[in-house]
PDB file of C-alpha atoms and ligand atoms in Angstrom:
ATOM      1  CA  UNK A 381     108.601  57.050  81.317  1.00 52.00           C
ATOM      2  CA  UNK A 382     105.807  54.785  80.133  1.00 66.00           C
ATOM      3  CA  UNK A 383     102.126  55.733  79.917  1.00 78.00           C
ATOM      4  CA  UNK A 384     100.930  53.822  82.965  1.00 85.00           C
ATOM      5  CA  UNK A 385      97.638  54.849  84.552  1.00 94.00           C
ATOM      6  CA  UNK A 386      98.076  56.668  87.854  1.00 97.00           C
ATOM      7  CA  UNK A 387      98.030  54.311  90.835  1.00 98.00           C
ATOM      8  CA  UNK A 388      96.288  55.428  94.037  1.00 98.00           C
ATOM      9  CA  UNK A 389      97.473  53.819  97.293  1.00 98.00           C
ATOM     10  CA  UNK A 390      95.525  54.001 100.557  1.00 99.00           C
ATOM     11  CA  UNK A 391      97.045  53.117 103.942  1.00 99.00           C
ATOM     12  CA  UNK A 392      94.643  52.196 106.746  1.00 99.00           C
ATOM     13  CA  UNK A 393      95.030  51.771 110.513  1.00 99.00           C
ATOM     14  CA  UNK A 394      92.672  52.140 113.482  1.00 99.00           C
ATOM     15  CA  UNK A 395      93.033  55.787 114.523  1.00 98.00           C
ATOM     16  CA  UNK A 396      94.675  57.319 111.431  1.00 98.00           C
ATOM     17  CA  UNK A 397      97.065  59.305 113.594  1.00 99.00           C
ATOM     18  CA  UNK A 398     100.049  56.956 114.183  1.00 99.00           C
ATOM     19  CA  UNK A 399     100.767  54.185 111.668  1.00 99.00           C
ATOM     20  CA  UNK A 400      98.849  54.933 108.490  1.00 99.00           C
ATOM     21  CA  UNK A 401      99.907  58.625 108.316  1.00 99.00           C
ATOM     22  CA  UNK A 402     103.491  57.428 108.816  1.00 99.00           C
ATOM     23  CA  UNK A 403     103.105  54.995 105.911  1.00 99.00           C
ATOM     24  CA  UNK A 404     101.388  57.616 103.741  1.00 99.00           C
ATOM     25  CA  UNK A 405     104.221  60.116 104.170  1.00 98.00           C
ATOM     26  CA  UNK A 406     107.067  57.561 104.008  1.00 99.00           C
ATOM     27  CA  UNK A 407     105.703  56.122 100.774  1.00 98.00           C
ATOM     28  CA  UNK A 408     105.085  59.596  99.347  1.00 98.00           C
ATOM     29  CA  UNK A 409     108.716  60.478 100.063  1.00 98.00           C
ATOM     30  CA  UNK A 410     110.005  57.276  98.426  1.00 98.00           C
ATOM     31  CA  UNK A 411     107.782  57.948  95.402  1.00 98.00           C
ATOM     32  CA  UNK A 412     109.068  61.524  95.115  1.00 98.00           C
ATOM     33  CA  UNK A 413     112.679  60.332  95.329  1.00 98.00           C
ATOM     34  CA  UNK A 414     111.921  57.827  92.541  1.00 98.00           C
ATOM     35  CA  UNK A 415     110.461  60.733  90.497  1.00 98.00           C
ATOM     36  CA  UNK A 416     107.130  58.949  90.278  1.00 98.00           C
ATOM     37  CA  UNK A 417     104.875  61.502  91.999  1.00 98.00           C
ATOM     38  CA  UNK A 418     102.835  62.000  88.835  1.00 97.00           C
ATOM     39  CA  UNK A 419     102.320  58.219  88.560  1.00 98.00           C
ATOM     40  CA  UNK A 420     101.571  57.107  92.132  1.00 98.00           C
ATOM     41  CA  UNK A 421      99.617  58.878  94.892  1.00 98.00           C
ATOM     42  CA  UNK A 422      99.281  58.074  98.603  1.00 98.00           C
ATOM     43  CA  UNK A 423      96.583  58.739 101.195  1.00 98.00           C
ATOM     44  CA  UNK A 424      95.551  57.284 104.547  1.00 99.00           C
ATOM     45  CA  UNK A 425      92.533  56.883 106.800  1.00 99.00           C
ATOM     46  CA  UNK A 426      91.343  55.026 109.878  1.00 99.00           C
ATOM     47  CA  UNK A 427      88.703  52.391 110.452  1.00 98.00           C
ATOM     48  CA  UNK A 428      87.399  54.149 113.593  1.00 98.00           C
ATOM     49  CA  UNK A 429      87.004  57.846 112.771  1.00 98.00           C
ATOM     50  CA  UNK A 430      87.930  58.572 116.408  1.00 98.00           C
ATOM     51  CA  UNK A 431      90.419  61.301 115.472  1.00 98.00           C
ATOM     52  CA  UNK A 432      88.677  62.827 112.470  1.00 98.00           C
ATOM     53  CA  UNK A 433      89.968  66.343 111.774  1.00 98.00           C
ATOM     54  CA  UNK A 434      93.115  65.958 113.888  1.00 98.00           C
ATOM     55  CA  UNK A 435      96.760  66.179 112.876  1.00 98.00           C
ATOM     56  CA  UNK A 436      99.005  63.105 113.110  1.00 98.00           C
ATOM     57  CA  UNK A 437     100.364  61.981 116.518  1.00 98.00           C
ATOM     58  CA  UNK A 438     103.401  63.962 117.721  1.00 98.00           C
ATOM     59  CA  UNK A 439     105.426  60.720 117.871  1.00 98.00           C
ATOM     60  CA  UNK A 440     104.752  60.036 114.193  1.00 98.00           C
ATOM     61  CA  UNK A 441     105.486  63.653 113.270  1.00 98.00           C
ATOM     62  CA  UNK A 442     108.750  63.649 115.219  1.00 98.00           C
ATOM     63  CA  UNK A 443     110.150  60.517 113.611  1.00 98.00           C
ATOM     64  CA  UNK A 444     109.180  61.659 110.110  1.00 98.00           C
ATOM     65  CA  UNK A 445     110.846  65.029 110.729  1.00 98.00           C
ATOM     66  CA  UNK A 446     113.976  63.311 112.082  1.00 98.00           C
ATOM     67  CA  UNK A 447     114.145  61.428 108.794  1.00 98.00           C
ATOM     68  CA  UNK A 448     113.727  64.628 106.772  1.00 98.00           C
ATOM     69  CA  UNK A 449     110.285  63.585 105.541  1.00 98.00           C
ATOM     70  CA  UNK A 450     107.611  66.235 104.972  1.00 95.00           C
ATOM     71  CA  UNK A 451     104.646  66.089 107.388  1.00 97.00           C
ATOM     72  CA  UNK A 452     102.491  68.973 106.212  1.00 97.00           C
ATOM     73  CA  UNK A 453      98.860  68.986 105.204  1.00 97.00           C
ATOM     74  CA  UNK A 454      97.637  65.923 107.102  1.00 98.00           C
ATOM     75  CA  UNK A 455      94.071  65.671 108.438  1.00 98.00           C
ATOM     76  CA  UNK A 456      92.839  62.429 110.035  1.00 99.00           C
ATOM     77  CA  UNK A 457      89.767  60.873 108.425  1.00 99.00           C
ATOM     78  CA  UNK A 458      87.640  57.729 108.468  1.00 98.00           C
ATOM     79  CA  UNK A 459      87.635  55.061 105.787  1.00 98.00           C
ATOM     80  CA  UNK A 460      85.069  56.120 103.150  1.00 98.00           C
ATOM     81  CA  UNK A 461      82.461  53.593 101.978  1.00 97.00           C
ATOM     82  CA  UNK A 462      83.579  54.092  98.376  1.00 98.00           C
ATOM     83  CA  UNK A 463      87.297  53.591  99.053  1.00 98.00           C
ATOM     84  CA  UNK A 464      87.568  50.889  96.380  1.00 98.00           C
ATOM     85  CA  UNK A 465      86.363  53.397  93.791  1.00 98.00           C
ATOM     86  CA  UNK A 466      88.897  56.019  94.849  1.00 98.00           C
ATOM     87  CA  UNK A 467      91.920  53.794  95.470  1.00 98.00           C
ATOM     88  CA  UNK A 468      93.558  50.933  93.598  1.00 98.00           C
ATOM     89  CA  UNK A 469      95.190  49.267  96.608  1.00 98.00           C
ATOM     90  CA  UNK A 470      94.446  49.380 100.334  1.00 99.00           C
ATOM     91  CA  UNK A 471      97.291  48.393 102.676  1.00 99.00           C
ATOM     92  CA  UNK A 472      96.347  47.884 106.330  1.00 99.00           C
ATOM     93  CA  UNK A 473      98.586  47.601 109.390  1.00 99.00           C
ATOM     94  CA  UNK A 474      97.257  44.548 111.238  1.00 99.00           C
ATOM     95  CA  UNK A 475      94.676  41.764 111.238  1.00 98.00           C
ATOM     96  CA  UNK A 476      92.072  43.836 113.102  1.00 98.00           C
ATOM     97  CA  UNK A 477      92.313  46.537 110.431  1.00 98.00           C
ATOM     98  CA  UNK A 478      91.936  43.863 107.752  1.00 98.00           C
ATOM     99  CA  UNK A 479      88.831  42.446 109.388  1.00 98.00           C
ATOM    100  CA  UNK A 480      87.288  45.917 109.822  1.00 98.00           C
ATOM    101  CA  UNK A 481      88.055  47.019 106.261  1.00 98.00           C
ATOM    102  CA  UNK A 482      86.701  43.758 104.836  1.00 98.00           C
ATOM    103  CA  UNK A 483      83.519  44.187 106.883  1.00 98.00           C
ATOM    104  CA  UNK A 484      82.918  47.607 105.355  1.00 98.00           C
ATOM    105  CA  UNK A 485      84.174  47.064 101.813  1.00 98.00           C
ATOM    106  CA  UNK A 486      83.969  43.300 101.308  1.00 98.00           C
ATOM    107  CA  UNK A 487      86.844  40.880 100.783  1.00 98.00           C
ATOM    108  CA  UNK A 488      89.188  41.633  97.915  1.00 98.00           C
ATOM    109  CA  UNK A 489      92.574  40.020  98.465  1.00 98.00           C
ATOM    110  CA  UNK A 490      93.989  41.444  95.230  1.00 98.00           C
ATOM    111  CA  UNK A 491      93.394  45.003  96.379  1.00 98.00           C
ATOM    112  CA  UNK A 492      93.088  44.852 100.183  1.00 98.00           C
ATOM    113  CA  UNK A 493      96.026  43.376 102.101  1.00 98.00           C
ATOM    114  CA  UNK A 494      98.435  43.883 104.983  1.00 98.00           C
ATOM    115  CA  UNK A 495     101.418  46.164 104.395  1.00 99.00           C
ATOM    116  CA  UNK A 496     103.600  43.507 106.016  1.00 98.00           C
ATOM    117  CA  UNK A 497     102.786  41.153 103.133  1.00 98.00           C
ATOM    118  CA  UNK A 498     105.729  42.971 101.524  1.00 98.00           C
ATOM    119  CA  UNK A 499     108.331  41.776 104.034  1.00 96.00           C
ATOM    120  CA  UNK A 500     109.130  38.362 105.370  1.00 96.00           C
ATOM    121  CA  UNK A 501     110.096  39.210 108.930  1.00 96.00           C
ATOM    122  CA  UNK A 502     106.912  40.856 110.222  1.00 98.00           C
ATOM    123  CA  UNK A 503     103.259  39.827 110.292  1.00 98.00           C
ATOM    124  CA  UNK A 504     101.790  43.198 111.308  1.00 98.00           C
ATOM    125  CA  UNK A 505     102.825  46.742 112.222  1.00 98.00           C
ATOM    126  CA  UNK A 506     102.669  47.054 116.054  1.00 98.00           C
ATOM    127  CA  UNK A 507     100.618  50.050 117.179  1.00 98.00           C
ATOM    128  CA  UNK A 508     102.793  52.737 118.842  1.00 98.00           C
ATOM    129  CA  UNK A 509      99.634  54.204 120.420  1.00 98.00           C
ATOM    130  CA  UNK A 510      99.945  51.217 122.766  1.00 98.00           C
ATOM    131  CA  UNK A 511     103.660  50.288 122.538  1.00 98.00           C
ATOM    132  CA  UNK A 512     105.079  53.831 122.504  1.00 98.00           C
ATOM    133  CA  UNK A 513     107.673  52.523 120.037  1.00 98.00           C
ATOM    134  CA  UNK A 514     107.527  54.780 116.998  1.00 98.00           C
ATOM    135  CA  UNK A 515     111.040  53.759 115.888  1.00 98.00           C
ATOM    136  CA  UNK A 516     110.072  50.091 115.491  1.00 98.00           C
ATOM    137  CA  UNK A 517     106.939  51.169 113.646  1.00 98.00           C
ATOM    138  CA  UNK A 518     108.967  53.379 111.301  1.00 98.00           C
ATOM    139  CA  UNK A 519     111.500  50.646 110.516  1.00 98.00           C
ATOM    140  CA  UNK A 520     108.831  48.106 109.592  1.00 98.00           C
ATOM    141  CA  UNK A 521     106.823  50.617 107.563  1.00 99.00           C
ATOM    142  CA  UNK A 522     109.901  51.881 105.726  1.00 98.00           C
ATOM    143  CA  UNK A 523     111.055  48.383 104.790  1.00 98.00           C
ATOM    144  CA  UNK A 524     107.596  47.349 103.582  1.00 98.00           C
ATOM    145  CA  UNK A 525     107.110  50.553 101.571  1.00 99.00           C
ATOM    146  CA  UNK A 526     110.507  50.177  99.904  1.00 98.00           C
ATOM    147  CA  UNK A 527     109.654  46.614  98.917  1.00 98.00           C
ATOM    148  CA  UNK A 528     106.158  47.504  97.725  1.00 98.00           C
ATOM    149  CA  UNK A 529     107.432  50.394  95.612  1.00 98.00           C
ATOM    150  CA  UNK A 530     110.081  48.157  94.039  1.00 98.00           C
ATOM    151  CA  UNK A 531     107.369  45.701  93.095  1.00 98.00           C
ATOM    152  CA  UNK A 532     105.133  48.425  91.632  1.00 98.00           C
ATOM    153  CA  UNK A 533     108.081  49.731  89.600  1.00 97.00           C
ATOM    154  CA  UNK A 534     108.854  46.251  88.289  1.00 97.00           C
ATOM    155  CA  UNK A 535     105.241  45.499  87.411  1.00 96.00           C
ATOM    156  CA  UNK A 536     104.849  48.804  85.574  1.00 95.00           C
ATOM    157  CA  UNK A 537     108.301  49.043  83.977  1.00 94.00           C
ATOM    158  CA  UNK A 538     109.064  52.356  85.625  1.00 91.00           C
TER     159      UNK A 538
HETATM  160  P1  4NP B 856      96.849  54.086 114.877  1.00 71.33           P
HETATM  161  O1  4NP B 856      96.967  54.122 116.495  1.00 71.33           O
HETATM  162  O2  4NP B 856      95.732  53.133 114.573  1.00 71.33           O
HETATM  163  O3  4NP B 856      98.184  53.594 114.421  1.00 71.33           O
HETATM  164  O4  4NP B 856      96.571  55.526 114.454  1.00 71.33           O
HETATM  165  C1  4NP B 856      95.906  54.448 117.347  1.00 71.33           C
HETATM  166  C2  4NP B 856      95.552  55.755 117.530  1.00 71.33           C
HETATM  167  C3  4NP B 856      94.519  56.069 118.418  1.00 71.33           C
HETATM  168  C4  4NP B 856      93.861  55.060 119.097  1.00 71.33           C
HETATM  169  C5  4NP B 856      94.218  53.733 118.895  1.00 71.33           C
HETATM  170  C6  4NP B 856      95.238  53.432 118.017  1.00 71.33           C
HETATM  171  N1  4NP B 856      92.818  55.378 120.014  1.00 71.33           N
HETATM  172  O5  4NP B 856      92.375  54.470 120.762  1.00 71.33           O
HETATM  173  O6  4NP B 856      92.369  56.546 120.055  1.00 71.33           O
END
């Protein structure tokens, strides 16, 4: 293992109960399986703060549990003003999230981007709060996280 500096990833959606917690826990699981938990951390938050203090949506929890992914210890929170000090990269779920995050933190395309930038077939992660489709959401998030982690591993020789 090389001596890379720990990388802190933040996933952001609107409510921080459906998509971004799913991404946080999927990526954390992939990182653990790659034995990189001491090198890469994951967290998530929402642009709205509407669900601050709540657990993740039952639909998100169910699909994570079906996949054997841990769901414990989650508490919904709002995007902090100093997120760029705490996190190296911020991956958002759709264009509205991107606009809202950029409004609060400023534009920074090297560090703030859409999660779907890591796959060719999707332009955003549809919101299951409105679609009810947590399976579709999981598939897109899983694919993007796998691709992003591969890239991080390549860039850091780990
Ligand atoms: P999320 O989904 O942004 O993926 O967590 C939503 C959750 C809650 C609401 C909207 C979207 N809401 O209107 O409360």
